[in-house]
């Protein structure tokens, strides 16, 4: 049940296709083999009020948070972190090369005892999920 949440500065919307970034991160998560398609949720939120570094309005940021239920090995989580972050870096490469952009990523576990879930989505995804 990985949740991928992207917070970003709104000035990025002219530099990057945010919907395509969501798809790229979803695809990278699936490629890890440890984050199941049926549980992946990706969302992006433009932050309406931001101050970055010295306040220059040309600065931009993307902060990616991936939350998942506990149970994966530290090695699997490290490998997944590296893979998803590499996909984000590749997607943002042109913007990183041509403008002031801060890109960050964090993966963290969700305590399953404190996070009840239910879902019917697997019935609608077919055999591959």
mmCIF file of N, CA and C in Angstrom:
data_model
loop_
_atom_site.group_PDB
_atom_site.id
_atom_site.type_symbol
_atom_site.label_atom_id
_atom_site.label_comp_id
_atom_site.label_asym_id
_atom_site.label_seq_id
_atom_site.Cartn_x
_atom_site.Cartn_y
_atom_site.Cartn_z
ATOM 1 N N UNK A 1 0.807 -1.188 0.000
ATOM 2 C CA UNK A 1 0.000 0.000 0.000
ATOM 3 C C UNK A 1 0.852 1.255 0.000
ATOM 4 N N UNK A 2 1.714 1.361 -0.942
ATOM 5 C CA UNK A 2 2.546 2.563 -0.971
ATOM 6 C C UNK A 2 1.743 3.804 -1.368
ATOM 7 N N UNK A 3 1.918 4.838 -0.566
ATOM 8 C CA UNK A 3 1.406 6.165 -0.898
ATOM 9 C C UNK A 3 2.605 6.995 -1.327
ATOM 10 N N UNK A 4 2.544 7.571 -2.485
ATOM 11 C CA UNK A 4 3.586 8.496 -2.929
ATOM 12 C C UNK A 4 2.955 9.871 -3.002
ATOM 13 N N UNK A 5 3.471 10.771 -2.191
ATOM 14 C CA UNK A 5 2.943 12.131 -2.164
ATOM 15 C C UNK A 5 4.052 13.086 -2.583
ATOM 16 N N UNK A 6 3.726 13.923 -3.535
ATOM 17 C CA UNK A 6 4.668 14.911 -4.057
ATOM 18 C C UNK A 6 4.168 16.291 -3.655
ATOM 19 N N UNK A 7 4.949 16.989 -2.855
ATOM 20 C CA UNK A 7 4.709 18.407 -2.604
ATOM 21 C C UNK A 7 5.660 19.157 -3.526
ATOM 22 N N UNK A 8 5.177 20.215 -4.163
ATOM 23 C CA UNK A 8 6.050 20.956 -5.075
ATOM 24 C C UNK A 8 5.680 22.428 -5.093
ATOM 25 N N UNK A 9 6.665 23.242 -5.462
ATOM 26 C CA UNK A 9 6.400 24.672 -5.599
ATOM 27 C C UNK A 9 5.641 24.899 -6.905
ATOM 28 N N UNK A 10 4.630 25.748 -6.879
ATOM 29 C CA UNK A 10 3.773 25.917 -8.049
ATOM 30 C C UNK A 10 4.492 26.461 -9.283
ATOM 31 N N UNK A 11 5.646 27.104 -9.103
ATOM 32 C CA UNK A 11 6.365 27.613 -10.270
ATOM 33 C C UNK A 11 6.926 26.489 -11.142
ATOM 34 N N UNK A 12 6.877 25.253 -10.664
ATOM 35 C CA UNK A 12 7.352 24.123 -11.471
ATOM 36 C C UNK A 12 6.381 23.726 -12.576
ATOM 37 N N UNK A 13 5.145 24.143 -12.468
ATOM 38 C CA UNK A 13 4.149 23.707 -13.443
ATOM 39 C C UNK A 13 4.462 24.183 -14.856
ATOM 40 N N UNK A 14 5.286 25.217 -15.005
ATOM 41 C CA UNK A 14 5.699 25.653 -16.342
ATOM 42 C C UNK A 14 6.982 24.962 -16.788
ATOM 43 N N UNK A 15 7.672 24.297 -15.863
ATOM 44 C CA UNK A 15 8.928 23.606 -16.181
ATOM 45 C C UNK A 15 8.781 22.101 -16.328
ATOM 46 N N UNK A 16 7.796 21.521 -15.639
ATOM 47 C CA UNK A 16 7.638 20.068 -15.609
ATOM 48 C C UNK A 16 6.178 19.675 -15.788
ATOM 49 N N UNK A 17 5.968 18.527 -16.393
ATOM 50 C CA UNK A 17 4.635 17.934 -16.499
ATOM 51 C C UNK A 17 4.414 17.121 -15.222
ATOM 52 N N UNK A 18 3.698 17.682 -14.278
ATOM 53 C CA UNK A 18 3.535 17.059 -12.964
ATOM 54 C C UNK A 18 2.754 15.747 -13.079
ATOM 55 N N UNK A 19 1.750 15.685 -13.931
ATOM 56 C CA UNK A 19 1.007 14.432 -14.114
ATOM 57 C C UNK A 19 1.930 13.335 -14.652
ATOM 58 N N UNK A 20 2.824 13.690 -15.559
ATOM 59 C CA UNK A 20 3.777 12.712 -16.091
ATOM 60 C C UNK A 20 4.765 12.274 -15.009
ATOM 61 N N UNK A 21 5.139 13.180 -14.109
ATOM 62 C CA UNK A 21 5.994 12.810 -12.986
ATOM 63 C C UNK A 21 5.287 11.778 -12.112
ATOM 64 N N UNK A 22 4.005 11.985 -11.858
ATOM 65 C CA UNK A 22 3.237 11.004 -11.077
ATOM 66 C C UNK A 22 3.278 9.631 -11.736
ATOM 67 N N UNK A 23 3.081 9.579 -13.042
ATOM 68 C CA UNK A 23 3.117 8.295 -13.749
ATOM 69 C C UNK A 23 4.515 7.677 -13.708
ATOM 70 N N UNK A 24 5.539 8.502 -13.857
ATOM 71 C CA UNK A 24 6.917 7.995 -13.833
ATOM 72 C C UNK A 24 7.248 7.388 -12.472
ATOM 73 N N UNK A 25 6.802 8.018 -11.406
ATOM 74 C CA UNK A 25 7.061 7.479 -10.071
ATOM 75 C C UNK A 25 6.264 6.208 -9.830
ATOM 76 N N UNK A 26 5.027 6.175 -10.295
ATOM 77 C CA UNK A 26 4.223 4.947 -10.184
ATOM 78 C C UNK A 26 4.920 3.802 -10.905
ATOM 79 N N UNK A 27 5.378 4.054 -12.138
ATOM 80 C CA UNK A 27 6.047 3.011 -12.910
ATOM 81 C C UNK A 27 7.323 2.546 -12.230
ATOM 82 N N UNK A 28 8.096 3.478 -11.691
ATOM 83 C CA UNK A 28 9.337 3.118 -10.992
ATOM 84 C C UNK A 28 9.028 2.292 -9.751
ATOM 85 N N UNK A 29 7.980 2.647 -9.030
ATOM 86 C CA UNK A 29 7.598 1.886 -7.839
ATOM 87 C C UNK A 29 7.271 0.440 -8.203
ATOM 88 N N UNK A 30 6.515 0.245 -9.278
ATOM 89 C CA UNK A 30 6.167 -1.108 -9.713
ATOM 90 C C UNK A 30 7.425 -1.874 -10.127
ATOM 91 N N UNK A 31 8.338 -1.199 -10.807
ATOM 92 C CA UNK A 31 9.572 -1.842 -11.277
ATOM 93 C C UNK A 31 10.416 -2.404 -10.135
ATOM 94 N N UNK A 32 10.266 -1.887 -8.932
ATOM 95 C CA UNK A 32 11.070 -2.372 -7.807
ATOM 96 C C UNK A 32 10.752 -3.822 -7.457
ATOM 97 N N UNK A 33 9.537 -4.254 -7.773
ATOM 98 C CA UNK A 33 9.127 -5.605 -7.417
ATOM 99 C C UNK A 33 8.700 -5.757 -5.968
ATOM 100 N N UNK A 34 8.804 -4.711 -5.180
ATOM 101 C CA UNK A 34 8.402 -4.794 -3.769
ATOM 102 C C UNK A 34 7.241 -3.863 -3.434
ATOM 103 N N UNK A 35 6.790 -3.082 -4.394
ATOM 104 C CA UNK A 35 5.682 -2.151 -4.180
ATOM 105 C C UNK A 35 4.564 -2.538 -5.153
ATOM 106 N N UNK A 36 3.501 -3.167 -4.658
ATOM 107 C CA UNK A 36 2.468 -3.726 -5.533
ATOM 108 C C UNK A 36 1.601 -2.661 -6.208
ATOM 109 N N UNK A 37 1.359 -2.852 -7.485
ATOM 110 C CA UNK A 37 0.546 -1.934 -8.278
ATOM 111 C C UNK A 37 -0.804 -1.651 -7.621
ATOM 112 N N UNK A 38 -1.448 -2.685 -7.133
ATOM 113 C CA UNK A 38 -2.805 -2.522 -6.585
ATOM 114 C C UNK A 38 -2.848 -1.557 -5.401
ATOM 115 N N UNK A 39 -1.747 -1.379 -4.712
ATOM 116 C CA UNK A 39 -1.748 -0.506 -3.553
ATOM 117 C C UNK A 39 -1.188 0.876 -3.795
ATOM 118 N N UNK A 40 -0.613 1.104 -4.964
ATOM 119 C CA UNK A 40 0.076 2.374 -5.213
ATOM 120 C C UNK A 40 -0.920 3.508 -5.423
ATOM 121 N N UNK A 41 -0.675 4.605 -4.712
ATOM 122 C CA UNK A 41 -1.444 5.838 -4.878
ATOM 123 C C UNK A 41 -0.433 6.965 -4.994
ATOM 124 N N UNK A 42 -0.514 7.695 -6.070
ATOM 125 C CA UNK A 42 0.402 8.826 -6.274
ATOM 126 C C UNK A 42 -0.442 10.089 -6.354
ATOM 127 N N UNK A 43 -0.021 11.088 -5.615
ATOM 128 C CA UNK A 43 -0.728 12.371 -5.676
ATOM 129 C C UNK A 43 0.299 13.486 -5.568
ATOM 130 N N UNK A 44 -0.046 14.601 -6.158
ATOM 131 C CA UNK A 44 0.847 15.760 -6.147
ATOM 132 C C UNK A 44 0.052 16.981 -5.693
ATOM 133 N N UNK A 45 0.698 17.773 -4.863
ATOM 134 C CA UNK A 45 0.060 18.962 -4.329
ATOM 135 C C UNK A 45 0.980 20.166 -4.525
ATOM 136 N N UNK A 46 0.482 21.147 -5.241
ATOM 137 C CA UNK A 46 1.212 22.410 -5.358
ATOM 138 C C UNK A 46 1.027 23.168 -4.045
ATOM 139 N N UNK A 47 2.113 23.586 -3.467
ATOM 140 C CA UNK A 47 2.068 24.322 -2.194
ATOM 141 C C UNK A 47 1.817 25.799 -2.492
ATOM 142 N N UNK A 48 0.727 26.307 -1.994
ATOM 143 C CA UNK A 48 0.318 27.671 -2.307
ATOM 144 C C UNK A 48 1.200 28.753 -1.712
ATOM 145 N N UNK A 49 1.853 28.447 -0.628
ATOM 146 C CA UNK A 49 2.703 29.434 0.041
ATOM 147 C C UNK A 49 4.062 28.792 0.262
ATOM 148 N N UNK A 50 5.090 29.353 -0.351
ATOM 149 C CA UNK A 50 6.434 28.805 -0.203
ATOM 150 C C UNK A 50 7.450 29.934 -0.065
ATOM 151 N N UNK A 51 8.488 29.649 0.682
ATOM 152 C CA UNK A 51 9.677 30.486 0.731
ATOM 153 C C UNK A 51 10.832 29.507 0.648
ATOM 154 N N UNK A 52 11.650 29.655 -0.363
ATOM 155 C CA UNK A 52 12.747 28.726 -0.591
ATOM 156 C C UNK A 52 14.061 29.488 -0.489
ATOM 157 N N UNK A 53 14.943 28.983 0.378
ATOM 158 C CA UNK A 53 16.284 29.563 0.561
ATOM 159 C C UNK A 53 16.185 31.067 0.803
ATOM 160 N N UNK A 54 16.745 31.863 -0.109
ATOM 161 C CA UNK A 54 16.785 33.314 0.086
ATOM 162 C C UNK A 54 15.511 34.028 -0.360
ATOM 163 N N UNK A 55 14.503 33.260 -0.759
ATOM 164 C CA UNK A 55 13.236 33.857 -1.164
ATOM 165 C C UNK A 55 13.130 34.196 -2.637
ATOM 166 N N UNK A 56 14.167 33.920 -3.422
ATOM 167 C CA UNK A 56 14.119 34.169 -4.857
ATOM 168 C C UNK A 56 12.957 33.368 -5.456
ATOM 169 N N UNK A 57 12.020 34.010 -6.135
ATOM 170 C CA UNK A 57 10.855 33.306 -6.654
ATOM 171 C C UNK A 57 11.177 32.313 -7.782
ATOM 172 N N UNK A 58 12.394 32.328 -8.293
ATOM 173 C CA UNK A 58 12.778 31.362 -9.309
ATOM 174 C C UNK A 58 13.177 30.011 -8.718
ATOM 175 N N UNK A 59 13.505 29.982 -7.427
ATOM 176 C CA UNK A 59 13.831 28.705 -6.791
ATOM 177 C C UNK A 59 12.591 27.815 -6.809
ATOM 178 N N UNK A 60 12.820 26.509 -6.874
ATOM 179 C CA UNK A 60 11.712 25.555 -6.892
ATOM 180 C C UNK A 60 12.092 24.328 -6.067
ATOM 181 N N UNK A 61 11.074 23.563 -5.671
ATOM 182 C CA UNK A 61 11.350 22.324 -4.957
ATOM 183 C C UNK A 61 10.328 21.259 -5.308
ATOM 184 N N UNK A 62 10.775 20.014 -5.150
ATOM 185 C CA UNK A 62 9.917 18.837 -5.196
ATOM 186 C C UNK A 62 10.325 17.995 -3.996
ATOM 187 N N UNK A 63 9.371 17.682 -3.145
ATOM 188 C CA UNK A 63 9.615 16.816 -2.001
ATOM 189 C C UNK A 63 8.711 15.600 -2.146
ATOM 190 N N UNK A 64 9.316 14.423 -2.285
ATOM 191 C CA UNK A 64 8.580 13.183 -2.508
ATOM 192 C C UNK A 64 8.626 12.356 -1.230
ATOM 193 N N UNK A 65 7.457 11.943 -0.792
ATOM 194 C CA UNK A 65 7.333 11.102 0.389
ATOM 195 C C UNK A 65 6.675 9.795 -0.036
ATOM 196 N N UNK A 66 7.284 8.675 0.332
ATOM 197 C CA UNK A 66 6.703 7.362 0.053
ATOM 198 C C UNK A 66 6.473 6.674 1.392
ATOM 199 N N UNK A 67 5.209 6.442 1.704
ATOM 200 C CA UNK A 67 4.845 5.749 2.937
ATOM 201 C C UNK A 67 4.361 4.356 2.567
ATOM 202 N N UNK A 68 4.757 3.349 3.343
ATOM 203 C CA UNK A 68 4.321 1.994 3.057
ATOM 204 C C UNK A 68 4.166 1.209 4.346
ATOM 205 N N UNK A 69 3.341 0.176 4.270
ATOM 206 C CA UNK A 69 3.149 -0.679 5.434
ATOM 207 C C UNK A 69 4.441 -1.383 5.773
ATOM 208 N N UNK A 70 4.669 -1.575 7.041
ATOM 209 C CA UNK A 70 5.867 -2.273 7.516
ATOM 210 C C UNK A 70 5.882 -3.699 6.977
ATOM 211 N N UNK A 71 7.064 -4.289 6.984
ATOM 212 C CA UNK A 71 7.170 -5.690 6.594
ATOM 213 C C UNK A 71 8.199 -5.957 5.518
ATOM 214 N N UNK A 72 8.675 -4.921 4.845
ATOM 215 C CA UNK A 72 9.713 -5.133 3.828
ATOM 216 C C UNK A 72 11.085 -5.054 4.494
ATOM 217 N N UNK A 73 12.011 -5.784 3.946
ATOM 218 C CA UNK A 73 13.349 -5.797 4.525
ATOM 219 C C UNK A 73 14.029 -4.445 4.324
ATOM 220 N N UNK A 74 14.978 -4.107 5.185
ATOM 221 C CA UNK A 74 15.735 -2.869 4.988
ATOM 222 C C UNK A 74 16.420 -2.828 3.621
ATOM 223 N N UNK A 75 16.883 -3.972 3.150
ATOM 224 C CA UNK A 75 17.536 -4.022 1.833
ATOM 225 C C UNK A 75 16.552 -3.718 0.720
ATOM 226 N N UNK A 76 15.349 -4.288 0.794
ATOM 227 C CA UNK A 76 14.324 -4.008 -0.226
ATOM 228 C C UNK A 76 13.928 -2.540 -0.207
ATOM 229 N N UNK A 77 13.792 -1.968 0.993
ATOM 230 C CA UNK A 77 13.422 -0.555 1.091
ATOM 231 C C UNK A 77 14.535 0.340 0.550
ATOM 232 N N UNK A 78 15.775 0.001 0.838
ATOM 233 C CA UNK A 78 16.896 0.799 0.326
ATOM 234 C C UNK A 78 16.960 0.717 -1.195
ATOM 235 N N UNK A 79 16.760 -0.484 -1.731
ATOM 236 C CA UNK A 79 16.786 -0.658 -3.189
ATOM 237 C C UNK A 79 15.631 0.104 -3.837
ATOM 238 N N UNK A 80 14.441 0.019 -3.244
ATOM 239 C CA UNK A 80 13.280 0.735 -3.786
ATOM 240 C C UNK A 80 13.479 2.246 -3.702
ATOM 241 N N UNK A 81 14.019 2.720 -2.588
ATOM 242 C CA UNK A 81 14.301 4.150 -2.442
ATOM 243 C C UNK A 81 15.234 4.621 -3.547
ATOM 244 N N UNK A 82 16.323 3.899 -3.750
ATOM 245 C CA UNK A 82 17.297 4.288 -4.777
ATOM 246 C C UNK A 82 16.667 4.282 -6.168
ATOM 247 N N UNK A 83 15.839 3.282 -6.453
ATOM 248 C CA UNK A 83 15.240 3.175 -7.788
ATOM 249 C C UNK A 83 14.222 4.292 -8.051
ATOM 250 N N UNK A 84 13.356 4.537 -7.091
ATOM 251 C CA UNK A 84 12.330 5.571 -7.283
ATOM 252 C C UNK A 84 12.978 6.954 -7.331
ATOM 253 N N UNK A 85 13.974 7.200 -6.468
ATOM 254 C CA UNK A 85 14.645 8.499 -6.503
ATOM 255 C C UNK A 85 15.394 8.686 -7.820
ATOM 256 N N UNK A 86 16.027 7.632 -8.331
ATOM 257 C CA UNK A 86 16.717 7.730 -9.622
ATOM 258 C C UNK A 86 15.725 8.074 -10.734
ATOM 259 N N UNK A 87 14.527 7.523 -10.679
ATOM 260 C CA UNK A 87 13.502 7.862 -11.677
ATOM 261 C C UNK A 87 13.106 9.322 -11.565
ATOM 262 N N UNK A 88 12.974 9.828 -10.338
ATOM 263 C CA UNK A 88 12.648 11.246 -10.142
ATOM 264 C C UNK A 88 13.769 12.129 -10.673
ATOM 265 N N UNK A 89 15.015 11.776 -10.369
ATOM 266 C CA UNK A 89 16.163 12.550 -10.864
ATOM 267 C C UNK A 89 16.197 12.568 -12.385
ATOM 268 N N UNK A 90 15.970 11.415 -12.999
ATOM 269 C CA UNK A 90 15.984 11.340 -14.463
ATOM 270 C C UNK A 90 14.868 12.196 -15.054
ATOM 271 N N UNK A 91 13.683 12.120 -14.454
ATOM 272 C CA UNK A 91 12.555 12.905 -14.952
ATOM 273 C C UNK A 91 12.844 14.399 -14.843
ATOM 274 N N UNK A 92 13.504 14.800 -13.779
ATOM 275 C CA UNK A 92 13.766 16.219 -13.503
ATOM 276 C C UNK A 92 15.113 16.698 -14.043
ATOM 277 N N UNK A 93 15.834 15.861 -14.768
ATOM 278 C CA UNK A 93 17.207 16.177 -15.167
ATOM 279 C C UNK A 93 17.324 17.515 -15.891
ATOM 280 N N UNK A 94 16.457 17.777 -16.850
ATOM 281 C CA UNK A 94 16.548 19.039 -17.592
ATOM 282 C C UNK A 94 16.303 20.240 -16.686
ATOM 283 N N UNK A 95 15.287 20.135 -15.824
ATOM 284 C CA UNK A 95 14.990 21.245 -14.911
ATOM 285 C C UNK A 95 16.123 21.439 -13.903
ATOM 286 N N UNK A 96 16.722 20.344 -13.431
ATOM 287 C CA UNK A 96 17.852 20.449 -12.504
ATOM 288 C C UNK A 96 19.054 21.102 -13.177
ATOM 289 N N UNK A 97 19.240 20.814 -14.468
ATOM 290 C CA UNK A 97 20.390 21.357 -15.199
ATOM 291 C C UNK A 97 20.205 22.822 -15.576
ATOM 292 N N UNK A 98 18.950 23.259 -15.708
ATOM 293 C CA UNK A 98 18.716 24.590 -16.254
ATOM 294 C C UNK A 98 18.110 25.592 -15.271
ATOM 295 N N UNK A 99 17.800 25.149 -14.050
ATOM 296 C CA UNK A 99 17.161 26.069 -13.110
ATOM 297 C C UNK A 99 17.442 25.642 -11.677
ATOM 298 N N UNK A 100 17.064 26.502 -10.760
ATOM 299 C CA UNK A 100 17.250 26.249 -9.337
ATOM 300 C C UNK A 100 16.125 25.344 -8.842
ATOM 301 N N UNK A 101 16.471 24.099 -8.543
ATOM 302 C CA UNK A 101 15.476 23.111 -8.139
ATOM 303 C C UNK A 101 16.063 22.217 -7.054
ATOM 304 N N UNK A 102 15.330 22.081 -5.968
ATOM 305 C CA UNK A 102 15.704 21.176 -4.882
ATOM 306 C C UNK A 102 14.802 19.949 -4.973
ATOM 307 N N UNK A 103 15.398 18.746 -5.025
ATOM 308 C CA UNK A 103 14.653 17.501 -5.146
ATOM 309 C C UNK A 103 14.984 16.620 -3.948
ATOM 310 N N UNK A 104 13.960 16.177 -3.228
ATOM 311 C CA UNK A 104 14.193 15.314 -2.075
ATOM 312 C C UNK A 104 13.187 14.176 -2.059
ATOM 313 N N UNK A 105 13.559 13.121 -1.324
ATOM 314 C CA UNK A 105 12.748 11.897 -1.256
ATOM 315 C C UNK A 105 12.904 11.300 0.137
ATOM 316 N N UNK A 106 11.817 10.767 0.677
ATOM 317 C CA UNK A 106 11.883 10.048 1.950
ATOM 318 C C UNK A 106 10.917 8.877 1.914
ATOM 319 N N UNK A 107 11.392 7.707 2.329
ATOM 320 C CA UNK A 107 10.526 6.542 2.498
ATOM 321 C C UNK A 107 10.379 6.286 3.990
ATOM 322 N N UNK A 108 9.156 5.970 4.409
ATOM 323 C CA UNK A 108 8.948 5.638 5.816
ATOM 324 C C UNK A 108 7.828 4.611 5.951
ATOM 325 N N UNK A 109 7.932 3.842 7.022
ATOM 326 C CA UNK A 109 6.946 2.796 7.303
ATOM 327 C C UNK A 109 5.712 3.370 7.988
ATOM 328 N N UNK A 110 4.596 2.734 7.712
ATOM 329 C CA UNK A 110 3.336 3.004 8.399
ATOM 330 C C UNK A 110 3.106 1.850 9.368
ATOM 331 N N UNK A 111 2.770 2.138 10.591
ATOM 332 C CA UNK A 111 2.471 1.101 11.573
ATOM 333 C C UNK A 111 1.114 0.480 11.223
ATOM 334 N N UNK A 112 1.085 -0.804 10.834
ATOM 335 C CA UNK A 112 -0.181 -1.415 10.410
ATOM 336 C C UNK A 112 -1.222 -1.491 11.523
ATOM 337 N N UNK A 113 -0.787 -1.520 12.784
ATOM 338 C CA UNK A 113 -1.739 -1.562 13.889
ATOM 339 C C UNK A 113 -2.487 -0.240 14.058
ATOM 340 N N UNK A 114 -1.917 0.830 13.510
ATOM 341 C CA UNK A 114 -2.518 2.148 13.662
ATOM 342 C C UNK A 114 -3.042 2.710 12.349
ATOM 343 N N UNK A 115 -3.152 1.845 11.347
ATOM 344 C CA UNK A 115 -3.556 2.317 10.026
ATOM 345 C C UNK A 115 -4.445 1.279 9.342
ATOM 346 N N UNK A 116 -5.702 1.171 9.778
ATOM 347 C CA UNK A 116 -6.592 0.183 9.156
ATOM 348 C C UNK A 116 -6.879 0.528 7.697
ATOM 349 N N UNK A 117 -7.046 -0.502 6.878
ATOM 350 C CA UNK A 117 -7.289 -0.321 5.440
ATOM 351 C C UNK A 117 -8.334 -1.319 4.963
ATOM 352 N N UNK A 118 -9.031 -0.952 3.917
ATOM 353 C CA UNK A 118 -9.865 -1.878 3.169
ATOM 354 C C UNK A 118 -9.884 -1.400 1.726
ATOM 355 N N UNK A 119 -10.058 -2.324 0.795
ATOM 356 C CA UNK A 119 -10.028 -1.953 -0.618
ATOM 357 C C UNK A 119 -10.728 -3.011 -1.456
ATOM 358 N N UNK A 120 -11.352 -2.563 -2.522
ATOM 359 C CA UNK A 120 -11.935 -3.487 -3.496
ATOM 360 C C UNK A 120 -11.228 -3.384 -4.847
ATOM 361 N N UNK A 121 -10.122 -2.642 -4.930
ATOM 362 C CA UNK A 121 -9.499 -2.333 -6.207
ATOM 363 C C UNK A 121 -8.970 -3.566 -6.941
ATOM 364 N N UNK A 122 -8.490 -4.563 -6.208
ATOM 365 C CA UNK A 122 -7.909 -5.733 -6.874
ATOM 366 C C UNK A 122 -8.952 -6.437 -7.762
ATOM 367 N N UNK A 123 -10.208 -6.368 -7.412
ATOM 368 C CA UNK A 123 -11.261 -6.976 -8.254
ATOM 369 C C UNK A 123 -11.336 -6.303 -9.620
ATOM 370 N N UNK A 124 -10.842 -5.091 -9.725
ATOM 371 C CA UNK A 124 -10.967 -4.312 -10.953
ATOM 372 C C UNK A 124 -9.666 -4.206 -11.740
ATOM 373 N N UNK A 125 -8.582 -4.774 -11.242
ATOM 374 C CA UNK A 125 -7.291 -4.657 -11.911
ATOM 375 C C UNK A 125 -6.930 -5.834 -12.804
ATOM 376 N N UNK A 126 -7.583 -6.945 -12.664
ATOM 377 C CA UNK A 126 -7.261 -8.099 -13.481
ATOM 378 C C UNK A 126 -6.205 -8.969 -12.848
ATOM 379 N N UNK A 127 -5.743 -9.945 -13.602
ATOM 380 C CA UNK A 127 -4.834 -10.977 -13.109
ATOM 381 C C UNK A 127 -3.442 -10.472 -12.768
ATOM 382 N N UNK A 128 -2.945 -9.439 -13.422
ATOM 383 C CA UNK A 128 -1.549 -9.025 -13.247
ATOM 384 C C UNK A 128 -1.291 -8.284 -11.954
ATOM 385 N N UNK A 129 -2.321 -7.794 -11.299
ATOM 386 C CA UNK A 129 -2.123 -7.037 -10.061
ATOM 387 C C UNK A 129 -2.004 -7.978 -8.923
#
